[in-house]
Amino acid sequence: MSTELGYPYNVLSSVFGERVESKADNAKQLSGLIEKLIEPLPTELKRIFMLYTKEGKTNEEIAKDEELPIEVVTDRIALVLRHLRHPNQSKQLKKIF
């Protein structure tokens, strides 16, 4: 198992609270599903979440770049994770891994 998981496996680790083994064969499918599941959310939430998960920026880096209080950045990331942890979304994510 690698020490640092990249997108989209870092999202699974955040949602389920456990490390998920990286599998190159389903990364594209998983990435597409995550983007589909967060589609109904406001654009600002999705953008901050992608900066955090896909680009690997820290909350502090995002807050500085976006000129937002760190609490706002943390809350926006938490809202998206809460959405993905909902039983309907998490069932779809579990089917892939």
Coordinates of N, CA and C in Angstrom, one line a residue:
M1 N 0.8 -1.2 0.0 CA 0.0 0.0 0.0 C 0.9 1.2 0.0
S2 N 0.5 2.2 -0.8 CA 1.3 3.4 -0.9 C 1.1 4.3 0.4
T3 N 2.0 5.2 0.7 CA 1.9 6.0 1.9 C 1.0 7.2 1.6
E4 N 0.9 7.7 0.3 CA 0.1 8.8 0.0 C -0.8 8.5 -1.2
L5 N -2.1 8.5 -0.9 CA -3.0 8.2 -1.9 C -3.4 9.5 -2.6
G6 N -3.5 9.4 -3.9 CA -4.0 10.5 -4.7 C -5.4 10.5 -5.1
Y7 N -5.9 11.4 -5.8 CA -7.3 11.5 -6.3 C -7.5 10.3 -7.2
P8 N -8.6 9.6 -7.2 CA -9.8 9.8 -6.4 C -9.8 9.0 -5.1
Y9 N -8.7 8.2 -4.8 CA -8.7 7.4 -3.6 C -8.6 8.1 -2.3
N10 N -8.0 9.4 -2.3 CA -8.0 10.2 -1.1 C -9.5 10.5 -0.7
V11 N -10.4 10.6 -1.7 CA -11.8 11.0 -1.4 C -12.4 9.8 -0.7
L12 N -12.1 8.6 -1.2 CA -12.7 7.4 -0.5 C -12.2 7.2 0.9
S13 N -10.9 7.5 1.1 CA -10.3 7.4 2.4 C -11.0 8.4 3.4
S14 N -11.3 9.6 2.9 CA -12.0 10.6 3.7 C -13.4 10.3 3.9
V15 N -14.1 9.7 3.0 CA -15.5 9.3 3.1 C -15.7 8.2 4.1
F16 N -14.9 7.1 3.9 CA -15.1 5.9 4.7 C -14.2 5.8 5.9
G17 N -13.2 6.7 6.1 CA -12.4 6.7 7.2 C -11.4 5.6 7.3
E18 N -11.1 5.0 6.1 CA -10.1 3.9 6.1 C -9.3 4.1 4.8
R19 N -8.1 3.5 4.8 CA -7.3 3.6 3.6 C -7.8 2.6 2.6
V20 N -7.8 3.1 1.3 CA -8.3 2.3 0.2 C -7.1 2.0 -0.7
E21 N -6.9 0.8 -1.1 CA -5.9 0.4 -2.0 C -6.1 1.0 -3.4
S22 N -5.1 1.6 -3.9 CA -5.1 2.2 -5.3 C -5.2 1.1 -6.3
K23 N -6.2 1.2 -7.2 CA -6.3 0.3 -8.3 C -6.4 1.1 -9.6
A24 N -5.4 1.1 -10.4 CA -5.4 1.9 -11.6 C -6.6 1.6 -12.6
D25 N -7.1 0.4 -12.6 CA -8.1 0.0 -13.5 C -9.4 0.7 -13.3
N26 N -9.7 1.1 -12.0 CA -11.0 1.7 -11.8 C -10.9 3.2 -11.4
A27 N -9.7 3.7 -11.5 CA -9.5 5.1 -11.1 C -10.4 6.1 -11.9
K28 N -10.4 5.9 -13.2 CA -11.2 6.7 -14.1 C -12.7 6.6 -13.8
Q29 N -13.2 5.4 -13.6 CA -14.6 5.2 -13.3 C -14.9 5.8 -11.9
L30 N -14.1 5.7 -11.0 CA -14.3 6.3 -9.7 C -14.3 7.8 -9.7
S31 N -13.4 8.3 -10.4 CA -13.3 9.8 -10.6 C -14.6 10.3 -11.2
G32 N -15.0 9.7 -12.2 CA -16.3 10.1 -12.9 C -17.5 10.0 -12.0
L33 N -17.5 9.0 -11.2 CA -18.6 8.8 -10.2 C -18.6 9.9 -9.2
I34 N -17.4 10.2 -8.6 CA -17.4 11.3 -7.6 C -17.8 12.6 -8.2
E35 N -17.4 12.9 -9.4 CA -17.8 14.1 -10.1 C -19.3 14.1 -10.3
K36 N -19.9 13.0 -10.7 CA -21.3 12.9 -10.9 C -22.1 13.1 -9.6
L37 N -21.6 12.5 -8.5 CA -22.3 12.6 -7.2 C -22.3 14.0 -6.6
I38 N -21.2 14.8 -6.9 CA -21.2 16.1 -6.4 C -21.8 17.2 -7.3
E39 N -22.2 16.7 -8.5 CA -22.8 17.6 -9.5 C -23.9 18.5 -9.0
P40 N -24.8 18.0 -8.2 CA -25.9 18.9 -7.7 C -25.5 20.0 -6.8
L41 N -24.3 19.9 -6.2 CA -23.9 20.8 -5.2 C -23.5 22.2 -5.9
P42 N -23.5 23.3 -5.1 CA -23.1 24.6 -5.7 C -21.7 24.5 -6.2
T43 N -21.5 25.3 -7.2 CA -20.2 25.3 -7.9 C -19.0 25.7 -7.0
E44 N -19.2 26.6 -6.1 CA -18.2 27.0 -5.2 C -17.7 25.8 -4.3
L45 N -18.7 25.0 -3.8 CA -18.3 23.9 -3.0 C -17.5 22.9 -3.8
K46 N -17.9 22.6 -5.0 CA -17.2 21.7 -5.9 C -15.8 22.1 -6.2
R47 N -15.7 23.4 -6.4 CA -14.4 24.0 -6.8 C -13.4 23.9 -5.6
I48 N -13.8 24.2 -4.5 CA -13.0 24.1 -3.3 C -12.6 22.7 -3.0
F49 N -13.6 21.8 -3.1 CA -13.3 20.4 -2.9 C -12.3 19.8 -3.8
M50 N -12.4 20.2 -5.1 CA -11.5 19.7 -6.1 C -10.1 20.2 -5.9
L51 N -10.0 21.5 -5.4 CA -8.7 22.0 -5.1 C -8.0 21.2 -4.0
Y52 N -8.8 20.8 -3.0 CA -8.4 20.0 -1.9 C -8.0 18.6 -2.3
T53 N -8.9 18.0 -3.0 CA -8.7 16.5 -3.3 C -7.9 16.3 -4.5
K54 N -8.2 17.0 -5.6 CA -7.5 16.7 -6.9 C -6.2 17.3 -7.0
E55 N -6.1 18.6 -6.6 CA -4.8 19.3 -6.7 C -3.9 19.2 -5.4
G56 N -4.5 18.6 -4.4 CA -3.7 18.3 -3.2 C -3.3 19.5 -2.4
K57 N -4.1 20.6 -2.5 CA -3.8 21.8 -1.7 C -4.3 21.7 -0.3
T58 N -3.6 22.3 0.7 CA -4.1 22.3 2.0 C -5.2 23.3 2.2
N59 N -5.9 23.2 3.4 CA -6.9 24.2 3.7 C -6.3 25.6 3.7
E60 N -5.1 25.7 4.3 CA -4.4 27.0 4.4 C -4.1 27.6 3.0
E61 N -3.6 26.7 2.1 CA -3.3 27.2 0.8 C -4.5 27.7 0.0
I62 N -5.6 26.9 0.2 CA -6.8 27.3 -0.5 C -7.3 28.6 0.1
A63 N -7.3 28.8 1.4 CA -7.8 30.0 2.1 C -7.0 31.2 1.6
K64 N -5.7 31.0 1.5 CA -4.8 32.1 1.0 C -5.1 32.5 -0.4
D65 N -5.1 31.4 -1.3 CA -5.3 31.7 -2.7 C -6.7 32.3 -3.0
E66 N -7.7 31.8 -2.3 CA -9.1 32.3 -2.6 C -9.5 33.5 -1.7
E67 N -8.6 33.9 -0.8 CA -8.9 35.0 0.1 C -10.1 34.8 0.9
L68 N -10.2 33.6 1.5 CA -11.3 33.2 2.3 C -10.8 32.8 3.7
P69 N -11.6 33.0 4.7 CA -11.2 32.5 6.1 C -11.1 31.0 6.0
I70 N -10.1 30.5 6.8 CA -9.9 29.1 6.8 C -11.1 28.3 7.2
E71 N -11.9 28.9 8.1 CA -13.1 28.2 8.6 C -14.1 28.0 7.5
V72 N -14.2 28.9 6.5 CA -15.1 28.8 5.4 C -14.6 27.6 4.5
V73 N -13.3 27.6 4.3 CA -12.7 26.5 3.4 C -13.0 25.2 4.1
T74 N -12.7 25.0 5.3 CA -12.9 23.8 6.1 C -14.4 23.4 6.0
D75 N -15.3 24.3 6.2 CA -16.7 24.0 6.2 C -17.2 23.6 4.8
R76 N -16.7 24.2 3.8 CA -17.1 23.8 2.4 C -16.6 22.4 2.1
I77 N -15.4 22.0 2.5 CA -14.9 20.7 2.2 C -15.8 19.7 3.0
A78 N -16.1 20.0 4.3 CA -16.9 19.2 5.2 C -18.3 18.9 4.6
L79 N -18.8 20.0 4.0 CA -20.2 19.8 3.4 C -20.2 18.8 2.2
V80 N -19.2 18.9 1.4 CA -19.1 17.9 0.3 C -18.9 16.5 0.8
L81 N -18.0 16.4 1.8 CA -17.7 15.0 2.4 C -19.0 14.5 3.0
R82 N -19.8 15.4 3.7 CA -21.0 14.9 4.3 C -22.0 14.5 3.3
H83 N -22.0 15.2 2.1 CA -22.9 14.8 1.0 C -22.5 13.4 0.5
L84 N -21.2 13.2 0.3 CA -20.7 11.9 -0.2 C -20.8 10.7 0.9
R85 N -20.9 11.1 2.1 CA -21.1 10.1 3.2 C -22.6 9.6 3.3
H86 N -23.5 10.4 2.7 CA -24.9 10.1 2.8 C -25.1 8.6 2.2
P87 N -25.9 7.8 2.8 CA -26.1 6.4 2.4 C -26.3 6.2 0.9
N88 N -27.1 7.1 0.3 CA -27.3 6.9 -1.2 C -26.0 7.0 -2.0
Q89 N -25.2 8.0 -1.6 CA -23.9 8.2 -2.4 C -22.9 7.2 -2.0
S90 N -22.8 6.9 -0.7 CA -21.7 6.0 -0.2 C -21.9 4.6 -0.8
K91 N -23.2 4.2 -0.9 CA -23.5 2.9 -1.5 C -22.9 2.8 -3.0
Q92 N -23.1 3.9 -3.7 CA -22.6 3.9 -5.1 C -21.0 3.8 -5.1
L93 N -20.4 4.5 -4.2 CA -19.0 4.5 -4.1 C -18.4 3.2 -3.7
K94 N -19.1 2.5 -2.8 CA -18.7 1.2 -2.3 C -18.7 0.1 -3.4
K95 N -19.6 0.3 -4.3 CA -19.8 -0.7 -5.4 C -18.5 -0.8 -6.3
I96 N -17.8 0.3 -6.3 CA -16.6 0.4 -7.2 C -15.4 -0.3 -6.6
F97 N -15.2 -0.1 -5.3 CA -14.0 -0.7 -4.6 C -14.3 -1.9 -3.8

